Coordinates of C-alpha atoms in Angstrom, one line a residue:
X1373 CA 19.9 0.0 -15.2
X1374 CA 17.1 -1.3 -17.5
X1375 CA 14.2 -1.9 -15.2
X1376 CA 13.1 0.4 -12.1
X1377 CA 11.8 -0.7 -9.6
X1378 CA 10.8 0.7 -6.5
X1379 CA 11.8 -0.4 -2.9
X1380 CA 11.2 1.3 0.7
X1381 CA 10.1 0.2 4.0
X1382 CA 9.7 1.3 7.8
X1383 CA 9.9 -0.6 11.2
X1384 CA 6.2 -0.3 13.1
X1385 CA 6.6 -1.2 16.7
X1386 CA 3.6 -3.3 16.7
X1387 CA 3.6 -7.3 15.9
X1388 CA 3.0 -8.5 12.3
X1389 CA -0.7 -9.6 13.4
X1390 CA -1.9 -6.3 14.8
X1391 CA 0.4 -4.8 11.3
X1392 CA -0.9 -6.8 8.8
X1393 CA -4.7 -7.1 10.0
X1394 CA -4.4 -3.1 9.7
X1395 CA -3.1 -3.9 6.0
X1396 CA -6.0 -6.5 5.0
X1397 CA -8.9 -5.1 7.2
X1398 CA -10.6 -2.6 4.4
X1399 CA -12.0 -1.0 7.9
X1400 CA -8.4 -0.3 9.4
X1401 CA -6.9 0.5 6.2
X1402 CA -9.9 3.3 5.8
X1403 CA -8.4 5.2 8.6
X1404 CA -5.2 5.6 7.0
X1405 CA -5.3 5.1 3.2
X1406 CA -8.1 4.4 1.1
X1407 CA -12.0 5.3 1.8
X1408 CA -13.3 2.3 0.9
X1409 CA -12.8 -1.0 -0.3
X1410 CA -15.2 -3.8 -1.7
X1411 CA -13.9 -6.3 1.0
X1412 CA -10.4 -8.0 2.8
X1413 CA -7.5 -8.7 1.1
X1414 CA -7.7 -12.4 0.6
X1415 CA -5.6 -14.5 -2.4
X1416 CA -7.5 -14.5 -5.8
X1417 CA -10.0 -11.6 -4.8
X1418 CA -10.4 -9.0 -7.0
X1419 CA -11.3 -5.6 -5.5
X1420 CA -12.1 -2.0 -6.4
X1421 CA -10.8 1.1 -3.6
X1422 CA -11.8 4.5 -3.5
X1423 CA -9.2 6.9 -2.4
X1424 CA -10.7 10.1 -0.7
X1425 CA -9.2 12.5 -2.8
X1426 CA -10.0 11.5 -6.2
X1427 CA -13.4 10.1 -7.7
X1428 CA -12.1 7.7 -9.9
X1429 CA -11.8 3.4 -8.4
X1430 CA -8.9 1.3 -8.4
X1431 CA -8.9 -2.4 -9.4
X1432 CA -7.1 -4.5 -7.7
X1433 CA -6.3 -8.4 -8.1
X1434 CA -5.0 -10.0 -4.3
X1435 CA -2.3 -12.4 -5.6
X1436 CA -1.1 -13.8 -3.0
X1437 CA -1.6 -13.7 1.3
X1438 CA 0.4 -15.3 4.0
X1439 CA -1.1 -14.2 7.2
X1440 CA 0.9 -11.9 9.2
X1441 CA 4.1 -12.5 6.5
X1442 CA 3.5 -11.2 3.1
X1443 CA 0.7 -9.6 0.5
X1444 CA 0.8 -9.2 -3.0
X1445 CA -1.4 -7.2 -5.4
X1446 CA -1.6 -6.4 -9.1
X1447 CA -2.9 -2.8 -9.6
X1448 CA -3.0 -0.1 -12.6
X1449 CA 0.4 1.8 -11.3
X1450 CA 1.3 3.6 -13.6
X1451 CA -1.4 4.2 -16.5
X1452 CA -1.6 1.2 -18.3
X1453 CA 1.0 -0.7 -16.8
X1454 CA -0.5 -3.8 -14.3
X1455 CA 2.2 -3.7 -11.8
X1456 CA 2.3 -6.1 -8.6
X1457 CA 3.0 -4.5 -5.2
X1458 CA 4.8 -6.8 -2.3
X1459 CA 4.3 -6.0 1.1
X1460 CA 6.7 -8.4 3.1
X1461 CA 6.1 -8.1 7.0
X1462 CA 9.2 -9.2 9.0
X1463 CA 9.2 -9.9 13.0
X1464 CA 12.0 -7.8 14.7
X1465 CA 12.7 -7.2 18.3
X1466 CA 10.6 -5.8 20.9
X1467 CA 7.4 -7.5 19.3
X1468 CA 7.9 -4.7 16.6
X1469 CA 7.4 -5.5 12.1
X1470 CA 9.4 -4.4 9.4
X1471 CA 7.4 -3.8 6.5
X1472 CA 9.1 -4.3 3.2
X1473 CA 6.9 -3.0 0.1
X1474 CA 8.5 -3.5 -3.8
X1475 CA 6.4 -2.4 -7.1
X1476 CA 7.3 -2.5 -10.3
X1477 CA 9.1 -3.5 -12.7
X1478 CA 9.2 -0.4 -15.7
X1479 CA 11.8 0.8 -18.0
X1480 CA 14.4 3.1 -17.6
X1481 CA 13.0 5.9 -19.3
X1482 CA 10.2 8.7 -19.1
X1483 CA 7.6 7.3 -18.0
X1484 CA 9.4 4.7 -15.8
X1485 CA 10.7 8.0 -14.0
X1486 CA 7.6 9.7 -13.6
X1487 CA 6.2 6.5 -11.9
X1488 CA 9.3 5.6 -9.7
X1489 CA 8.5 9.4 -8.3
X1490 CA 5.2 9.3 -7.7
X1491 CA 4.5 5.8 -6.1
X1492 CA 8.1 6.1 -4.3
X1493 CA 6.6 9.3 -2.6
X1494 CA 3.2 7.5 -2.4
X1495 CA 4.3 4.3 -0.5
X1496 CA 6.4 6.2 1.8
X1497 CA 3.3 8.1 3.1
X1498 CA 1.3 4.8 2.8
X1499 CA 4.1 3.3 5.1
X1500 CA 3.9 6.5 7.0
X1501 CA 0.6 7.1 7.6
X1502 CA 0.1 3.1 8.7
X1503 CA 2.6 3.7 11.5
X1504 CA 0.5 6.4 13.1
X1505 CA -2.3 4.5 12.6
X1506 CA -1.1 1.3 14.5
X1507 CA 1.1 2.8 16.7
X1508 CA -0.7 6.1 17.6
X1509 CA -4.7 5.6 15.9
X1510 CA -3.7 8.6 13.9
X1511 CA -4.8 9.4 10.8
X1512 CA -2.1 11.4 8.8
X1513 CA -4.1 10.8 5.2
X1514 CA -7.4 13.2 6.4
X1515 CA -6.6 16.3 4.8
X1516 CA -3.5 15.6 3.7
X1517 CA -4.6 15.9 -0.1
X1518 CA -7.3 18.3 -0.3
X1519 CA -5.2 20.5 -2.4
X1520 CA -5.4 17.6 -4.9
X1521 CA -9.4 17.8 -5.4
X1522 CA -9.0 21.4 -7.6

């Protein structure tokens, strides 16, 4: 294998409208991801987000939006790599979305492996902590990262 990439998803039992606005809404996505945002996901916007844990903003170029289907971003995901992110949002049964995400692509080596780690782990509690939110209005993210701030 010459390229990683990294692939994971979750079913939400909520429809892909009430899913992806909580995706694109900078005020949804606060209770469950990022602190701030300088405004919605739209195609060609380019945006900066604060995480709570860390002091630092991310850029972030919206490449493309199909409402309630599919997002895609270009951010710094692994230091100095511009990686895009896919978020595909799939209608299942019982008015319920899958939500597919994919980043990448980086060599098979070091550095590749160090990323596929932490943004594997990362997107899983991203995927996570967006299914409490919709399903629940929980936020998992408060706290969770604390530790990270010393």
């Amino acid at each position: 294998m010459d390229e990683l990439e990294i692939k994971t998803g979750i079913q939400i039992s909520r429809a892909p409208k009430e899913v992806f606005e909580a995706i694109v809404d900078p005020e949804k996505m606060s209770n469950y991801f990022i602190a701030e945002s300088t405004g919605r996901m739209e195609e060609g916007k380019d945006l900066e987000w604060k995480f709570p844990e860390f002091d630092e903003k991310v850029k972030v170029h919206v490449v493309e939006v199909k409402p309630n289907e599919y997002i895609s971003f270009k951010w710094e995901g692994a230091k100095g790599e511009d990686l895009l992110v896919e978020m595909t949002l799939l209608p299942m049964p019982e008015e319920s979305t899958l939500v597919k995400i994919t980043e990448g692509k980086m060599a098979n080596d070091k550095k590749g492996l160090k990323w596929l780690a932490q943004n594997t782990e990362g997107w899983a509690n991203f995927l996570a902590c967006l299914k409490a939110f919709v399903e629940h209005e929980i936020n998992l993210r408060k706290g969770a990262f604390d530790f990270m701030k010393q």
